[in-house]
CSV table of C-alpha atoms in Angstrom, one decimal:
chain,number,residue,atom,x,y,z
A,14,MET,CA,36.7,34.8,33.3
A,15,THR,CA,37.0,31.9,30.6
A,16,THR,CA,39.6,29.3,30.8
A,17,ASP,CA,41.1,30.7,27.7
A,18,GLU,CA,41.0,34.3,28.9
A,19,PHE,CA,42.8,33.3,32.1
A,20,HIS,CA,45.2,31.3,30.2
A,21,GLN,CA,46.2,34.1,27.8
A,22,LYS,CA,46.8,36.7,30.7
A,23,ALA,CA,48.6,34.1,32.7
A,24,GLN,CA,51.0,33.8,29.6
A,25,GLU,CA,51.4,37.6,29.4
A,26,ILE,CA,52.4,37.8,32.9
A,27,TRP,CA,54.7,34.6,32.8
A,28,ASP,CA,56.4,36.6,29.9
A,29,VAL,CA,57.0,39.8,32.2
A,30,ILE,CA,58.2,37.5,35.0
A,31,GLN,CA,60.7,35.7,32.6
A,32,ASN,CA,62.2,39.1,31.9
A,33,SER,CA,62.6,40.5,35.3
A,34,GLN,CA,65.1,39.5,38.1
A,35,ASN,CA,64.3,41.7,41.2
A,36,ILE,CA,60.7,41.3,42.1
A,37,LEU,CA,59.0,43.0,44.8
A,38,LEU,CA,55.8,41.4,46.8
A,39,SER,CA,53.9,42.8,49.5
A,40,LEU,CA,51.2,41.8,51.8
A,41,HIS,CA,48.0,43.9,52.0
A,42,LEU,CA,46.6,45.8,54.9
A,43,ARG,CA,45.6,43.7,57.9
A,44,PRO,CA,46.9,40.5,56.0
A,45,ASP,CA,44.8,37.3,55.9
A,46,PRO,CA,45.6,33.6,55.2
A,47,ASP,CA,44.9,34.3,51.3
A,48,SER,CA,47.3,37.3,51.2
A,49,VAL,CA,50.0,35.7,53.2
A,50,GLY,CA,49.7,32.2,51.4
A,51,SER,CA,49.5,33.7,48.0
A,52,ASN,CA,52.6,35.9,48.5
A,53,LEU,CA,54.6,32.9,50.1
A,54,ALA,CA,53.5,30.5,47.3
A,55,PHE,CA,54.7,33.1,44.7
A,56,TYR,CA,57.9,33.6,46.8
A,57,HIS,CA,58.8,30.1,46.5
A,58,PHE,CA,57.8,30.0,42.9
A,59,LEU,CA,60.0,32.8,41.9
A,60,LYS,CA,62.9,31.4,43.8
A,61,LYS,CA,62.5,28.2,42.0
A,62,ILE,CA,62.8,29.7,38.7
A,63,GLY,CA,66.1,31.6,39.8
A,64,LYS,CA,64.5,35.1,40.5
A,65,ASN,CA,65.6,37.4,43.5
A,66,PRO,CA,62.2,38.0,45.2
A,67,LYS,CA,61.4,40.1,48.2
A,68,VAL,CA,58.2,40.0,50.3
A,69,ILE,CA,57.4,42.6,52.8
A,70,SER,CA,54.7,43.1,55.4
A,71,GLY,CA,53.6,46.4,54.3
A,72,ASP,CA,51.9,49.0,56.8
A,73,ASP,CA,50.9,46.2,59.0
A,74,LYS,CA,52.8,43.3,60.8
A,75,LYS,CA,52.4,39.8,59.6
A,76,PRO,CA,49.9,37.8,61.5
A,77,SER,CA,51.9,35.6,63.9
A,78,LYS,CA,49.1,32.9,63.8
A,79,LEU,CA,50.4,32.0,60.3
A,80,ASP,CA,54.1,31.4,61.4
A,81,PHE,CA,53.6,27.9,60.5
A,82,LEU,CA,53.3,28.7,56.8
A,83,PRO,CA,56.7,27.8,54.9
A,84,GLY,CA,58.8,30.9,54.3
A,85,TRP,CA,57.1,32.8,56.9
A,86,ASP,CA,60.7,34.1,58.1
A,87,PHE,CA,61.3,35.5,54.7
A,88,ILE,CA,58.5,38.1,54.9
A,89,GLU,CA,60.3,41.4,56.0
A,90,ASP,CA,58.5,43.8,58.4
A,91,LYS,CA,59.0,46.8,56.2
A,92,SER,CA,57.1,49.0,54.3
A,93,PHE,CA,57.5,50.7,51.1
A,94,TYR,CA,59.1,53.7,52.9
A,95,ASP,CA,62.0,51.3,54.1
A,96,LEU,CA,62.8,50.4,50.6
A,97,ASP,CA,64.8,51.9,47.8
A,98,LEU,CA,62.0,50.9,44.9
A,99,SER,CA,64.6,51.5,42.4
A,100,GLN,CA,66.2,48.4,43.2
A,101,PHE,CA,63.2,46.3,41.7
A,102,ASP,CA,62.3,46.0,38.3
A,103,LEU,CA,58.8,44.2,38.9
A,104,PHE,CA,56.1,44.7,41.5
A,105,ILE,CA,53.3,42.0,41.6
A,106,THR,CA,50.4,42.6,44.3
A,107,LEU,CA,48.4,39.6,45.0
A,108,ASP,CA,45.1,39.6,46.5
A,109,ASP,CA,44.6,43.3,46.3
A,110,ARG,CA,43.5,45.3,43.2
A,111,ASP,CA,44.7,48.8,44.6
A,112,PHE,CA,47.7,50.4,45.6
A,113,SER,CA,46.0,52.3,48.3
A,114,LYS,CA,44.6,49.1,49.9
A,115,ILE,CA,48.6,48.2,50.4
A,116,GLU,CA,50.1,51.4,51.3
A,117,THR,CA,48.2,54.0,53.4
A,118,LYS,CA,50.7,57.1,53.2
A,119,LYS,CA,49.3,59.3,50.8
A,120,ASN,CA,52.5,60.9,49.8
A,121,LEU,CA,54.3,57.9,48.4
A,122,VAL,CA,55.1,58.1,44.9
A,123,TYR,CA,55.4,54.7,43.1
A,124,PRO,CA,58.1,54.8,40.4
A,125,LYS,CA,56.6,54.7,37.2
A,126,ASP,CA,59.5,53.0,35.4
A,127,ILE,CA,58.8,49.7,37.7
A,128,SER,CA,56.5,47.5,36.0
A,129,THR,CA,53.3,46.4,37.9
A,130,ILE,CA,51.2,43.3,38.0
A,131,VAL,CA,47.8,42.6,39.7
A,132,ILE,CA,46.9,39.2,40.5
A,133,ASP,CA,43.2,39.0,42.5
A,134,HIS,CA,39.8,37.3,42.7
A,135,HIS,CA,38.1,40.7,43.6
A,136,LYS,CA,36.2,42.8,41.1
A,137,THR,CA,38.2,46.1,40.4
A,138,ASP,CA,37.9,49.2,38.1
A,139,SER,CA,41.3,50.5,39.5
A,140,THR,CA,43.8,51.8,37.1
A,141,PHE,CA,46.7,50.4,39.2
A,142,GLY,CA,48.8,47.7,37.6
A,143,LYS,CA,50.1,47.6,33.9
A,144,LEU,CA,48.9,44.0,33.8
A,145,LYS,CA,46.0,42.4,35.5
A,146,LEU,CA,44.5,38.9,36.1
A,147,VAL,CA,41.4,39.5,37.9
A,148,ASP,CA,39.1,36.6,38.2
A,149,SER,CA,36.0,36.9,40.4
A,150,ASP,CA,35.0,33.5,39.7
A,151,SER,CA,37.7,32.2,42.0
A,152,THR,CA,37.2,31.7,45.4
A,153,SER,CA,40.7,33.1,46.4
A,154,THR,CA,43.8,34.2,45.1
A,155,CYS,CA,45.6,31.2,46.3
A,156,GLU,CA,43.1,29.2,43.9
A,157,MET,CA,44.3,31.4,40.9
A,158,ILE,CA,47.9,31.0,41.8
A,159,TRP,CA,47.7,27.3,41.5
A,160,LYS,CA,45.7,27.7,38.2
A,161,PHE,CA,48.4,30.3,37.1
A,162,PHE,CA,51.1,27.5,37.8
A,163,GLU,CA,49.1,25.0,35.6
A,164,SER,CA,48.6,27.7,32.8
A,165,ILE,CA,52.4,28.0,32.5
A,166,ASN,CA,52.9,24.4,33.1
A,167,PHE,CA,55.1,25.2,36.2
A,168,ARG,CA,55.5,21.3,37.7
A,169,ASP,CA,58.0,22.0,40.5
A,170,ILE,CA,55.3,21.9,43.1
A,171,ASN,CA,56.2,20.9,46.6
A,172,LYS,CA,54.5,20.6,50.1
A,173,GLU,CA,55.7,24.0,51.0
A,174,ILE,CA,53.9,25.7,47.9
A,175,ALA,CA,50.8,23.5,48.4
A,176,THR,CA,50.4,24.2,52.1
A,177,CYS,CA,50.5,27.8,51.4
A,178,ILE,CA,47.8,27.5,48.5
A,179,TYR,CA,45.6,25.3,50.6
A,180,THR,CA,45.8,27.6,53.6
A,181,GLY,CA,44.5,30.9,51.7
A,182,VAL,CA,41.7,28.7,49.8
A,183,TYR,CA,40.5,27.1,53.0
A,184,SER,CA,40.3,30.4,55.1
A,185,ASP,CA,38.9,32.7,52.2
A,186,THR,CA,36.2,30.2,51.6
A,187,ALA,CA,35.0,30.2,55.3
A,188,GLU,CA,36.5,26.7,55.9
A,189,PHE,CA,34.9,25.8,52.2
A,190,TYR,CA,31.3,26.9,53.5
A,191,THR,CA,31.3,29.4,50.5
A,192,VAL,CA,32.4,27.1,47.9
A,193,ASN,CA,30.0,26.2,44.8
A,194,SER,CA,32.4,25.1,42.3
A,195,SER,CA,34.2,21.4,41.9
A,196,GLU,CA,37.2,23.5,40.7
A,197,THR,CA,38.0,24.9,44.1
A,198,PHE,CA,38.0,21.2,45.7
A,199,ARG,CA,40.2,19.9,42.5
A,200,VAL,CA,42.6,22.7,43.4
A,201,CYS,CA,42.7,21.6,47.1
A,202,SER,CA,42.6,17.9,46.3
A,203,GLU,CA,45.6,18.6,44.2
A,204,CYS,CA,47.4,20.1,47.2
A,205,LEU,CA,46.9,17.2,49.4
A,206,LYS,CA,48.7,15.0,47.1
A,207,TYR,CA,51.8,17.0,48.3
A,208,GLY,CA,51.3,16.0,51.8
A,209,VAL,CA,49.5,19.1,53.3
A,210,GLU,CA,48.7,18.9,56.9
A,211,THR,CA,45.2,20.0,57.1
A,212,ARG,CA,44.9,19.6,60.9
A,213,LYS,CA,47.8,21.8,61.6
A,214,ILE,CA,46.3,24.3,59.4
A,215,LEU,CA,42.9,24.2,61.0
A,216,SER,CA,44.4,24.5,64.2
A,217,ALA,CA,46.6,27.4,63.5
A,218,ILE,CA,43.4,29.2,61.8
A,219,LYS,CA,40.9,28.7,64.5
A,220,GLY,CA,43.0,28.5,67.6
A,221,LEU,CA,42.0,31.0,70.3
A,222,ASN,CA,43.1,31.6,74.0
A,223,LEU,CA,40.5,31.6,76.8
A,224,ASN,CA,40.5,35.1,77.2
A,225,THR,CA,39.6,35.7,73.5
A,226,LEU,CA,36.9,33.3,73.7
A,227,LYS,CA,35.5,35.0,76.8
A,228,PHE,CA,35.1,38.1,74.8
A,229,ILE,CA,33.6,36.4,71.8
A,230,GLY,CA,30.9,34.9,74.2
A,231,LYS,CA,30.1,38.2,75.6
A,232,LYS,CA,29.8,39.9,72.1
A,233,TYR,CA,27.5,37.3,71.0
A,234,ILE,CA,24.8,38.8,73.4
A,235,ASP,CA,25.3,42.1,71.6
A,236,ILE,CA,24.2,41.0,68.1
A,237,ILE,CA,21.6,43.4,66.4
A,238,THR,CA,19.0,42.1,64.2
A,239,THR,CA,16.1,43.3,61.9
A,240,GLU,CA,12.6,42.5,63.2
A,241,ASN,CA,12.3,39.3,61.0
A,242,ASN,CA,15.9,38.5,61.6
A,243,LYS,CA,16.8,38.6,58.0
A,244,VAL,CA,19.9,40.9,59.0
A,245,ALA,CA,22.5,40.4,62.1
A,246,TYR,CA,25.1,42.5,62.8
A,247,ILE,CA,27.7,43.2,65.6
A,248,LYS,CA,29.7,46.1,66.6
A,249,PHE,CA,33.2,46.2,68.1
A,250,THR,CA,35.0,49.2,69.4
A,251,TYR,CA,38.6,49.4,69.6
A,252,LYS,CA,38.5,50.2,73.5
A,253,GLU,CA,36.7,46.8,73.9
A,254,PHE,CA,39.5,44.9,72.1
A,255,LYS,CA,42.0,46.8,74.4
A,256,ASP,CA,40.1,46.0,77.5
A,257,TYR,CA,40.2,42.3,76.7
A,258,LEU,CA,43.9,42.5,76.0
A,259,ILE,CA,43.2,41.5,72.2
A,260,PRO,CA,46.3,42.4,70.2
A,261,ASP,CA,45.7,44.2,66.9
A,262,ASN,CA,46.7,41.1,64.7
A,263,MET,CA,44.0,39.2,66.4
A,264,ILE,CA,41.0,41.7,65.6
A,265,GLY,CA,40.8,40.2,62.0
A,266,ASP,CA,40.4,36.8,63.4
A,267,ILE,CA,37.6,37.5,65.9
A,268,LYS,CA,35.7,39.2,63.2
A,269,ASP,CA,36.0,36.4,60.9
A,270,MET,CA,35.0,33.7,63.6
A,271,ILE,CA,31.8,35.4,64.5
A,272,LEU,CA,30.9,36.2,61.0
A,273,ARG,CA,31.3,32.5,60.1
A,274,GLN,CA,29.2,31.6,63.0
A,275,PHE,CA,26.5,34.0,61.7
A,276,THR,CA,26.3,32.3,58.4
A,277,TYR,CA,25.2,29.0,60.2
A,278,SER,CA,22.0,30.8,61.0
A,279,ASN,CA,18.9,29.4,58.9
A,280,GLU,CA,16.8,32.7,59.4
A,281,THR,CA,19.5,35.6,58.3
A,282,VAL,CA,20.3,36.6,54.6
A,283,LEU,CA,22.9,39.2,55.4
A,284,GLU,CA,25.4,39.5,58.1
A,285,ALA,CA,27.9,42.1,59.1
A,286,ALA,CA,30.6,43.1,61.6
A,287,LEU,CA,31.5,46.6,62.1
A,288,TYR,CA,34.9,46.7,63.9
A,289,GLU,CA,37.1,49.4,64.9
A,290,TYR,CA,40.6,48.3,64.1
A,291,SER,CA,42.4,51.3,65.2
A,292,PRO,CA,40.8,54.6,66.7
A,293,ASN,CA,38.6,56.1,64.5
A,294,GLU,CA,39.1,53.7,61.5
A,295,VAL,CA,36.3,51.1,61.3
A,296,SER,CA,36.0,48.2,58.8
A,297,ILE,CA,32.5,47.0,57.6
A,298,SER,CA,32.4,43.4,56.8
A,299,LEU,CA,29.6,41.8,55.0
A,300,ARG,CA,28.5,38.5,54.3
A,301,SER,CA,25.5,36.8,52.7
A,302,THR,CA,23.8,33.7,53.3
A,303,HIS,CA,20.8,32.3,50.8
A,304,THR,CA,17.8,31.5,53.0
A,305,ASP,CA,14.3,30.7,51.6
A,306,GLY,CA,15.6,31.2,48.2
A,307,ARG,CA,16.6,34.8,48.7
A,308,SER,CA,20.0,36.1,47.4
A,309,VAL,CA,21.6,39.3,48.7
A,310,ASP,CA,24.6,40.8,46.7
A,311,VAL,CA,26.6,42.2,49.6
A,312,SER,CA,29.1,43.7,47.1
A,313,LYS,CA,26.6,46.4,46.0
A,314,ILE,CA,26.4,47.5,49.7
A,315,ALA,CA,30.0,47.7,50.0
A,316,GLU,CA,30.4,49.7,46.6
A,317,TYR,CA,27.9,52.2,48.2
A,318,LEU,CA,30.3,52.6,51.0
A,319,ASN,CA,33.2,52.9,48.5
A,320,GLY,CA,34.4,49.5,49.1
A,321,GLY,CA,34.4,46.2,46.9
A,322,GLY,CA,34.3,42.4,46.9
A,323,HIS,CA,32.0,39.3,45.8
A,324,SER,CA,28.2,38.7,46.0
A,325,TYR,CA,28.8,36.6,49.1
A,326,ALA,CA,31.7,38.4,51.0
A,327,ALA,CA,32.6,42.1,50.8
A,328,ALA,CA,34.0,45.0,52.9
A,329,ALA,CA,34.4,48.7,53.2
A,330,LYS,CA,36.5,51.0,55.2
A,331,TYR,CA,34.9,54.2,57.2
A,332,GLU,CA,37.0,56.8,58.9
A,333,GLY,CA,35.2,58.0,61.9
A,334,ASN,CA,33.6,56.5,65.1
A,335,ILE,CA,31.9,53.2,65.4
A,336,ASP,CA,28.3,54.8,65.9
A,337,ASP,CA,28.8,57.0,62.8
A,338,ALA,CA,29.8,54.0,60.8
A,339,GLU,CA,26.8,51.9,61.9
A,340,ILE,CA,24.8,54.9,60.5
A,341,ALA,CA,26.5,54.7,57.2
A,342,PHE,CA,26.0,51.0,57.2
A,343,LYS,CA,22.2,51.3,57.8
A,344,ASN,CA,21.9,54.0,55.0
A,345,ALA,CA,23.7,52.0,52.5
A,346,LEU,CA,21.3,48.9,53.3
A,347,ALA,CA,18.4,51.3,53.2
A,348,SER,CA,19.6,52.5,49.8
A,349,VAL,CA,20.3,49.3,48.1
A,350,TYR,CA,17.8,46.6,49.9
A,351,PRO,CA,15.1,49.0,51.6
A,352,ASP,CA,13.3,46.0,53.0
A,353,LEU,CA,16.3,44.9,54.9
A,354,LYS,CA,17.3,48.1,56.9
A,355,PRO,CA,17.5,47.3,60.6
A,356,THR,CA,15.4,49.5,62.8
């Protein structure tokens, strides 16, 4: 998306916001720092311009490790079923392009008379959202929110907003590992001018108890690779998480930590984590590493599995057990990149 296109869409969204009062925000399923950070930054923004926003956790609980974020207590542990949606005149979904990724209960009918806005950095062909600002060139939705503020000339930034933005960018770029644009560092540099406490953010995102570290150490032994080590992946069952007393809201964190370690390999070009986050519900998270000049677009594998994402980071859901999910992953890999299929 060009700068002019971004600015034009931002202005259209700004016009809708100005003509709305009661605005609903929601975290997406298994919320990560980009989801929480972008929603809280937008919540603070809406309060500052005199709107009446409400932010809910959706179908999942808000992740406790992010309780340091300003406005954490304003996130209500409610789903759409707990609300009278007729009270809202605008719904803004951040960091998620599809309502089905926010609300999993199939029989919910979203009121057609409520305007909907989508702001996201994931590529999408979803029809959800009357107005969309989608920029797959941005590293995170938090980065987009900062640029949105710049586009509409919103200057009332404070430490609270900057902290939320920086946290989302930091996490969604795997601690800046995937950044290849000076624009991302510019945004973070601007955030630092407001006194963002980077060590506090680092400690909150990476902090793990000893029991969790023991579990991660054990799982490293179970890494599966191709014969030439170009692909590495790991599987987690829900039972394993329960056996090690891993709470549900830590499952995604463990997956992220292991995938980040994978990317430090100088041999692999593709890394994956298949994890059962609830019985017979598996998430397949994919990452790519550029090795020996080879580039793997993992979004193509995710799309084969009815998921999506970026060329360097993507994901898909699989309904079934972990072994069937592994077979589906292997089949997708064989179809998209035949020479990388694990044995």
